[in-house]
Amino acid sequence: MTAVPFADGDVILREGDEGDSMYSLQEGKVAAGIEGVGVVKEYSSTEYFGEVALVRDGNQRAATVKSVGASSCLRLGKKPFAIVLAVGSIGDM
């Protein structure tokens, strides 16, 4: 996992883009929004997002996620995510 800092308003994921990673929010807040609908979910520390595009057909992002204020996330790429799914947990590796 890689630590990634974001500033207020930074786009972390964009609706419709290919899903290549998921994130675990370590500090701050982020908000997910869908075009034409608006904000559908707000995330706070220890929550995760972006995993849906890694497990569903098409691998497209369902929403745009933006940082609300400064935030810090841990990024897990698609290949390591698949390994964790196959093994069962990081602790079993």
mmCIF file with all atom_site columns, N, CA and C in Angstrom, residues 1 5 7 9-10 13 20-21 34 37 39-41 43 48 53-55 59 64 74 76 80-81 88-89 92:
data_model
loop_
_atom_site.group_PDB
_atom_site.id
_atom_site.type_symbol
_atom_site.label_atom_id
_atom_site.label_alt_id
_atom_site.label_comp_id
_atom_site.label_asym_id
_atom_site.label_entity_id
_atom_site.label_seq_id
_atom_site.pdbx_PDB_ins_code
_atom_site.Cartn_x
_atom_site.Cartn_y
_atom_site.Cartn_z
_atom_site.occupancy
_atom_site.B_iso_or_equiv
_atom_site.pdbx_formal_charge
_atom_site.auth_seq_id
_atom_site.auth_comp_id
_atom_site.auth_asym_id
_atom_site.auth_atom_id
_atom_site.pdbx_PDB_model_num
ATOM 1  N N  . MET A 1 1  ? 0.844   -1.173  0.000   1.00 0.00 ? 1  MET A N  1
ATOM 2  C CA . MET A 1 1  ? 0.000   0.000   0.000   1.00 0.00 ? 1  MET A CA 1
ATOM 3  C C  . MET A 1 1  ? 0.891   1.239   0.000   1.00 0.00 ? 1  MET A C  1
ATOM 4  N N  . PRO A 1 5  ? -1.211  11.770  -0.177  1.00 0.00 ? 5  PRO A N  1
ATOM 5  C CA . PRO A 1 5  ? -1.883  12.932  0.402   1.00 0.00 ? 5  PRO A CA 1
ATOM 6  C C  . PRO A 1 5  ? -2.731  13.640  -0.660  1.00 0.00 ? 5  PRO A C  1
ATOM 7  N N  . ALA A 1 7  ? -5.120  17.377  -1.309  1.00 0.00 ? 7  ALA A N  1
ATOM 8  C CA . ALA A 1 7  ? -5.511  18.707  -0.850  1.00 0.00 ? 7  ALA A CA 1
ATOM 9  C C  . ALA A 1 7  ? -7.013  18.882  -1.042  1.00 0.00 ? 7  ALA A C  1
ATOM 10 N N  . GLY A 1 9  ? -10.430 19.542  -2.375  1.00 0.00 ? 9  GLY A N  1
ATOM 11 C CA . GLY A 1 9  ? -10.962 19.575  -3.731  1.00 0.00 ? 9  GLY A CA 1
ATOM 12 C C  . GLY A 1 9  ? -10.284 18.663  -4.730  1.00 0.00 ? 9  GLY A C  1
ATOM 13 N N  . ASP A 1 10 ? -9.185  18.025  -4.339  1.00 0.00 ? 10 ASP A N  1
ATOM 14 C CA . ASP A 1 10 ? -8.517  17.094  -5.254  1.00 0.00 ? 10 ASP A CA 1
ATOM 15 C C  . ASP A 1 10 ? -9.451  15.939  -5.614  1.00 0.00 ? 10 ASP A C  1
ATOM 16 N N  . LEU A 1 13 ? -10.851 9.822   -7.397  1.00 0.00 ? 13 LEU A N  1
ATOM 17 C CA . LEU A 1 13 ? -11.388 8.913   -8.407  1.00 0.00 ? 13 LEU A CA 1
ATOM 18 C C  . LEU A 1 13 ? -12.385 9.686   -9.255  1.00 0.00 ? 13 LEU A C  1
ATOM 19 N N  . ASP A 1 20 ? -8.352  1.100   -11.145 1.00 0.00 ? 20 ASP A N  1
ATOM 20 C CA . ASP A 1 20 ? -7.040  0.467   -11.073 1.00 0.00 ? 20 ASP A CA 1
ATOM 21 C C  . ASP A 1 20 ? -6.524  0.363   -9.649  1.00 0.00 ? 20 ASP A C  1
ATOM 22 N N  . SER A 1 21 ? -7.333  0.841   -8.672  1.00 0.00 ? 21 SER A N  1
ATOM 23 C CA . SER A 1 21 ? -6.912  0.803   -7.273  1.00 0.00 ? 21 SER A CA 1
ATOM 24 C C  . SER A 1 21 ? -8.096  1.087   -6.361  1.00 0.00 ? 21 SER A C  1
ATOM 25 N N  . ILE A 1 34 ? -22.213 11.488  -7.748  1.00 0.00 ? 34 ILE A N  1
ATOM 26 C CA . ILE A 1 34 ? -22.585 10.944  -9.044  1.00 0.00 ? 34 ILE A CA 1
ATOM 27 C C  . ILE A 1 34 ? -23.140 12.091  -9.879  1.00 0.00 ? 34 ILE A C  1
ATOM 28 N N  . VAL A 1 37 ? -26.714 13.655  -9.767  1.00 0.00 ? 37 VAL A N  1
ATOM 29 C CA . VAL A 1 37 ? -27.320 13.282  -8.488  1.00 0.00 ? 37 VAL A CA 1
ATOM 30 C C  . VAL A 1 37 ? -26.747 14.127  -7.357  1.00 0.00 ? 37 VAL A C  1
ATOM 31 N N  . VAL A 1 39 ? -23.752 14.580  -4.146  1.00 0.00 ? 39 VAL A N  1
ATOM 32 C CA . VAL A 1 39 ? -23.036 13.767  -3.159  1.00 0.00 ? 39 VAL A CA 1
ATOM 33 C C  . VAL A 1 39 ? -23.929 12.628  -2.678  1.00 0.00 ? 39 VAL A C  1
ATOM 34 N N  . VAL A 1 40 ? -23.392 11.410  -2.740  1.00 0.00 ? 40 VAL A N  1
ATOM 35 C CA . VAL A 1 40 ? -24.155 10.232  -2.317  1.00 0.00 ? 40 VAL A CA 1
ATOM 36 C C  . VAL A 1 40 ? -23.588 9.581   -1.065  1.00 0.00 ? 40 VAL A C  1
ATOM 37 N N  . LYS A 1 41 ? -22.317 9.904   -0.736  1.00 0.00 ? 41 LYS A N  1
ATOM 38 C CA . LYS A 1 41 ? -21.702 9.318   0.460   1.00 0.00 ? 41 LYS A CA 1
ATOM 39 C C  . LYS A 1 41 ? -20.511 10.154  0.866   1.00 0.00 ? 41 LYS A C  1
ATOM 40 N N  . TYR A 1 43 ? -17.107 9.885   3.422   1.00 0.00 ? 43 TYR A N  1
ATOM 41 C CA . TYR A 1 43 ? -16.263 8.915   4.113   1.00 0.00 ? 43 TYR A CA 1
ATOM 42 C C  . TYR A 1 43 ? -15.391 9.636   5.136   1.00 0.00 ? 43 TYR A C  1
ATOM 43 N N  . TYR A 1 48 ? -13.110 2.760   3.543   1.00 0.00 ? 48 TYR A N  1
ATOM 44 C CA . TYR A 1 48 ? -12.448 2.515   2.273   1.00 0.00 ? 48 TYR A CA 1
ATOM 45 C C  . TYR A 1 48 ? -13.420 2.726   1.122   1.00 0.00 ? 48 TYR A C  1
ATOM 46 N N  . ALA A 1 53 ? -15.119 -0.993  -8.359  1.00 0.00 ? 53 ALA A N  1
ATOM 47 C CA . ALA A 1 53 ? -14.622 -1.048  -9.737  1.00 0.00 ? 53 ALA A CA 1
ATOM 48 C C  . ALA A 1 53 ? -13.592 -2.156  -9.939  1.00 0.00 ? 53 ALA A C  1
ATOM 49 N N  . LEU A 1 54 ? -13.036 -2.676  -8.851  1.00 0.00 ? 54 LEU A N  1
ATOM 50 C CA . LEU A 1 54 ? -12.056 -3.751  -8.970  1.00 0.00 ? 54 LEU A CA 1
ATOM 51 C C  . LEU A 1 54 ? -12.704 -5.129  -9.025  1.00 0.00 ? 54 LEU A C  1
ATOM 52 N N  . VAL A 1 55 ? -13.956 -5.231  -8.624  1.00 0.00 ? 55 VAL A N  1
ATOM 53 C CA . VAL A 1 55 ? -14.597 -6.546  -8.571  1.00 0.00 ? 55 VAL A CA 1
ATOM 54 C C  . VAL A 1 55 ? -15.766 -6.706  -9.541  1.00 0.00 ? 55 VAL A C  1
ATOM 55 N N  . ASN A 1 59 ? -15.031 -2.602  -14.801 1.00 0.00 ? 59 ASN A N  1
ATOM 56 C CA . ASN A 1 59 ? -14.038 -1.870  -14.010 1.00 0.00 ? 59 ASN A CA 1
ATOM 57 C C  . ASN A 1 59 ? -14.156 -0.355  -14.077 1.00 0.00 ? 59 ASN A C  1
ATOM 58 N N  . THR A 1 64 ? -17.476 9.948   -8.608  1.00 0.00 ? 64 THR A N  1
ATOM 59 C CA . THR A 1 64 ? -16.277 10.770  -8.449  1.00 0.00 ? 64 THR A CA 1
ATOM 60 C C  . THR A 1 64 ? -16.079 11.001  -6.963  1.00 0.00 ? 64 THR A C  1
ATOM 61 N N  . LEU A 1 74 ? -4.395  5.464   1.955   1.00 0.00 ? 74 LEU A N  1
ATOM 62 C CA . LEU A 1 74 ? -3.511  4.378   1.539   1.00 0.00 ? 74 LEU A CA 1
ATOM 63 C C  . LEU A 1 74 ? -4.105  3.812   0.260   1.00 0.00 ? 74 LEU A C  1
ATOM 64 N N  . LEU A 1 76 ? -4.221  0.896   -2.653  1.00 0.00 ? 76 LEU A N  1
ATOM 65 C CA . LEU A 1 76 ? -3.930  -0.501  -2.945  1.00 0.00 ? 76 LEU A CA 1
ATOM 66 C C  . LEU A 1 76 ? -4.262  -0.747  -4.411  1.00 0.00 ? 76 LEU A C  1
ATOM 67 N N  . PRO A 1 80 ? -2.280  -6.157  -6.343  1.00 0.00 ? 80 PRO A N  1
ATOM 68 C CA . PRO A 1 80 ? -2.213  -6.549  -4.932  1.00 0.00 ? 80 PRO A CA 1
ATOM 69 C C  . PRO A 1 80 ? -3.598  -6.846  -4.347  1.00 0.00 ? 80 PRO A C  1
ATOM 70 N N  . PHE A 1 81 ? -4.609  -6.111  -4.796  1.00 0.00 ? 81 PHE A N  1
ATOM 71 C CA . PHE A 1 81 ? -5.979  -6.351  -4.344  1.00 0.00 ? 81 PHE A CA 1
ATOM 72 C C  . PHE A 1 81 ? -6.416  -7.765  -4.726  1.00 0.00 ? 81 PHE A C  1
ATOM 73 N N  . GLY A 1 88 ? -6.944  -14.489 0.933   1.00 0.00 ? 88 GLY A N  1
ATOM 74 C CA . GLY A 1 88 ? -7.914  -14.429 2.033   1.00 0.00 ? 88 GLY A CA 1
ATOM 75 C C  . GLY A 1 88 ? -7.698  -13.266 2.950   1.00 0.00 ? 88 GLY A C  1
ATOM 76 N N  . SER A 1 89 ? -6.440  -12.876 3.199   1.00 0.00 ? 89 SER A N  1
ATOM 77 C CA . SER A 1 89 ? -6.131  -11.691 3.981   1.00 0.00 ? 89 SER A CA 1
ATOM 78 C C  . SER A 1 89 ? -4.651  -11.388 3.880   1.00 0.00 ? 89 SER A C  1
ATOM 79 N N  . ASP A 1 92 ? -2.311  -13.658 5.926   1.00 0.00 ? 92 ASP A N  1
ATOM 80 C CA . ASP A 1 92 ? -2.035  -15.017 5.471   1.00 0.00 ? 92 ASP A CA 1
ATOM 81 C C  . ASP A 1 92 ? -0.912  -15.077 4.446   1.00 0.00 ? 92 ASP A C  1
#
